[in-house]
Amino acid sequence: MTDAVLENSPSLAKPRSDGSVFRFSTTEAMKHAVLIVGALIVLLPFYVMVSYSFKAPSEIMTQTGGFFGTQELFRDDFCVKLGNAAEDCMVRPIIYNYTTAFEKAPLLRYMMNGVIVTLSIFLIQVIVALPCAYALSKLRWWGRETVFALVLFCLLIPVHAIALPLYIMLSKVGLTNSYAALVIPWTISVFGIFLMRQFFMTVPDDLIDAARMDGMSEYSIIWNVMLPTAIPALLAFAIFSVVAHWNDYFWPRIVITGNRDLFTPPLGLREFKGDADGDNFGPMMATAVVIVTPLIVAFLIAQRRFIEGITLSGMK
Amino acid sequence: MVRSRAHIWFAGPAILLMFVILILPIFIAAGLSFTNYSLGNDGAQFVGLQNYERIFTRSTYEKMFIATFTYVGVVVPLTVGLGLGAALLINSVTRFGDIYKTIYFLPVMAALLAMAIVWEFALHPTIGIINATLTRGCGTFLEGWSWYAQGCERTFPLWLTDRDYAIWTVSFIGVWQGFGFNMVLYLAGLTSIPRELYHAAEMDGAKSGWDRFRLVTWPMLGPTTVFVVTISCIRSFQVFDTVEAFYPQGGGPGKSVFVMMFAIYEKAIQQNLMGIGAAITVVFLGFVMMLTLIQRWLVERRVHYT
Amino acid sequence: MAGLQLSNVTKSFGETPVLNSIDLSVTDGEFLTLVGPSGCGKSTLLRIIAGLESMDGGSLTIDDQDVSQVRAADRNLAMVFQSYALYPHLTVAENMMTPLKLRDLNWSERFPVMGPMLGRGKYRALMDQVRDTADILKITPLLDRKPGQMSGGQRQRAALGRAMVRNPVAFLMDEPLSNLDAALRVHMRSELADLHRSLGATFIYVTHDQAEALTMSDRMAVMMHGDILQLDTPHEIYTNPQHVDVASFVGSPKINLLPVDEGEGGRVSVLGITVAEAEGPVVQVGIRCEHLVISEAVKAHAWEAHVVHLENLGSDLFVHCAIAESDTRLIARTSPASRHFMGQTVYLKADPKAVLAFGKDGRRVPLTAVAQAEPKKTLRKRAAA
């Protein structure tokens, strides 16, 4: 609509009937200029990450080679050290980087850990939160308001803050260095309870009463009636949870102290960096690319959902 | 609604977990903060307020507070301001808005640790792209700027390993990572502003963008701003990934980046001084609680207009 | 205060045309209403006058100055929005100060804290203006309240106050009474009319309620589908509609529309009863319910019908009748004292002077002879035959 007020330039020169006439105005151009500069700064590390994951060490040191690197064969010194002939050790940079990433750090293993941990966390969160949200919204019982107040109180507690005592408790029970340790502290998501409860409040009681009349138990009402209606909210929550836990570094760092097999992707990258003799920038960038890509791709595909999710999670 | 016993099974696990995982640890932390417990010991000795005394007097912890507050003091205003600015700009351009939105949100999605390592590489004093690009500008008009000329003469700053620049660089990375999140929150807030208010403002004579911003946009974004600032503060207090990745030992050059979360990590996990770690945790919790209460109070105050 | 001229104004939203070449002339100081069903383009036209929408073609002059390219803020018009659009975070006084501050204070004087200190004298003068306007509207006790703390009627007055406070050239009102409850609405109608009389300013008022238009305006423009069908005084619109759509839209209950028998040109008869003679081909006639005489006794030139519904409003009785052997229904107005009952056979006669004839395109066809004279002619003819 040609809303004259919200157009940025007061010079309404041409009548715009269907908005197809492109009006070039200086303020618009300046806005784009600022936004583009911002975009370049934001994208800089991504550019560096992707580009250097393609490049040979020499190109990395000298910042040459354009975006993709020239992809000239270079000599893999490590392979030579192992006793192979020089000619056998010529590799293409991109292949070298990515294969080293997957081999030197068992990247596949780390990715799998990430999937296992993230999925487990989310599933358990749903199993714990959904019934509780249902009870808080659709069942009447003594103490209901108190429990909800408890939920609201717990929303205030930043999980980072309680990491230390949790660590102590886990190590007393001997559970450090395990999947359990990675998953357990996150099983209770008060945010999930809150979100789902708000959502469930909007489901008409009649729907549930009808199900009860049909003879459904309360338990099956949750999974067969409430869950399907709550898919959008659940999706938003899923996104929030997956992103937070896939990227989480602090807690795994504390709780996984020796067993490299349990490293989540960020831990894996960190370990790789720690190991690296400062020369392995190529493979390190490649590792970073592999870790970061899944969520970015998912984000690009389902942008609106993501942003909805973050907004929902924001507007507590 | 039906009265049934089902609620015990439904809410029970959640309630139990809330106590065990969220509430109990707070008490444990509070309790431990008065001891000198170490993991592996059988018992703990009560030491009264000794840990707290240390925190508020020893210079290491003074640096901790300075680093933390510097970080928060830089990151929060910048992420909020840039988030708001980006939201306003994106909201007002007619094309490509979605593309900018996506780009600015990417850092939020990307694992901070991974991107931190990339930044570390980009900021490398010699082979990093930043200094390399800066060096390319040597010998041009940019040398008119004295800082730049100095950099060309000697070297450009070492950024992350430079005592003067470290905390600012880490803050910059924090801003880079966080402002997209605030941008999204502000964009949501902007869409909830009734358009008629802008029309009323126009009829009243508000001609410039600044008039419209002052009269309609900023006041209507009030609740959003309170929320954004609070969330940003809490997230900044919790910074850890970048600091640990860059400075595994020690918290930066001259402990200039010795933030609270890292202090907890170093004292409690690395040095096994649980008592002090717990005390820092309690202080941290105190800050967060205070911030949240302030937020609640501010929102309460403003809520009576619709 | 100024005269306003719209010439040849057109507007489309994308492919959909919304205004088709509108010409409208508003005299200084008059209360002009744009009335019509939803979607007829009246709000769009108002916003074009305000400058909040751009026009695709045509021009707008205020006081003989072409303002088509002037932005809304510079046109010195004031608008009262349907949703009032009061700034929620400001008190009523501050709301009313806003247009004054934006116009009369310069940049530095508007600054939040410094401003009032720098321009103290000016601020006081502006505040006096605000108080004077508040007195007129009787909202002085509300000056320190925020919109969220007031009722709908109070908010409406505050919105009016904000419009009035700077003496604009004309007042534009976009369905300002729609959000009020019925009783308040009726009360506010007379208040607005009083206000108009005391201010003497030009009011351009948009509504979908024909009763509001009839009772408040000096002139009203009935709009439909992007055209102004008729622009006239309320009385003319009611008694002399130039289009069947105008006749149907205005008046409650709706005018009785009857299809005309196929027949000899000139003579207009419905279901056998001749009602008038017209100057051109007639397709339907309209008869207002107060112009139908209903009686139990048989009458000449009356339709025989039976009562199917009664609406007793206390002051009037509306009798719905179905004409014998046809689908046509008529509503007649009569006094509640008359004794009518369901199923009763009645006879309805139209007042020939008040019959409105409409042609194929909906346009009004003027009448020539009065039907009263007819029967004598016909009888004589029959007698002669």
Short mmCIF file of C-alpha atoms in Angstrom, two decimals, chain B residues 39 97 104 145 209 219-220 252 283 294 304:
data_model
loop_
_atom_site.label_atom_id
_atom_site.label_comp_id
_atom_site.label_asym_id
_atom_site.label_seq_id
_atom_site.Cartn_x
_atom_site.Cartn_y
_atom_site.Cartn_z
CA LEU B 39 36.44 -32.11 45.61
CA GLY B 97 15.00 -6.61 4.42
CA TYR B 104 22.61 -10.36 11.02
CA TRP B 145 45.39 9.11 11.50
CA GLY B 209 12.26 10.43 11.33
CA PRO B 219 8.01 5.03 23.92
CA MET B 220 6.10 2.13 22.42
CA GLY B 252 43.91 -12.89 29.45
CA VAL B 283 27.72 -13.13 44.04
CA ILE B 294 14.64 -4.38 38.50
CA HIS B 304 -0.83 0.55 33.29
#
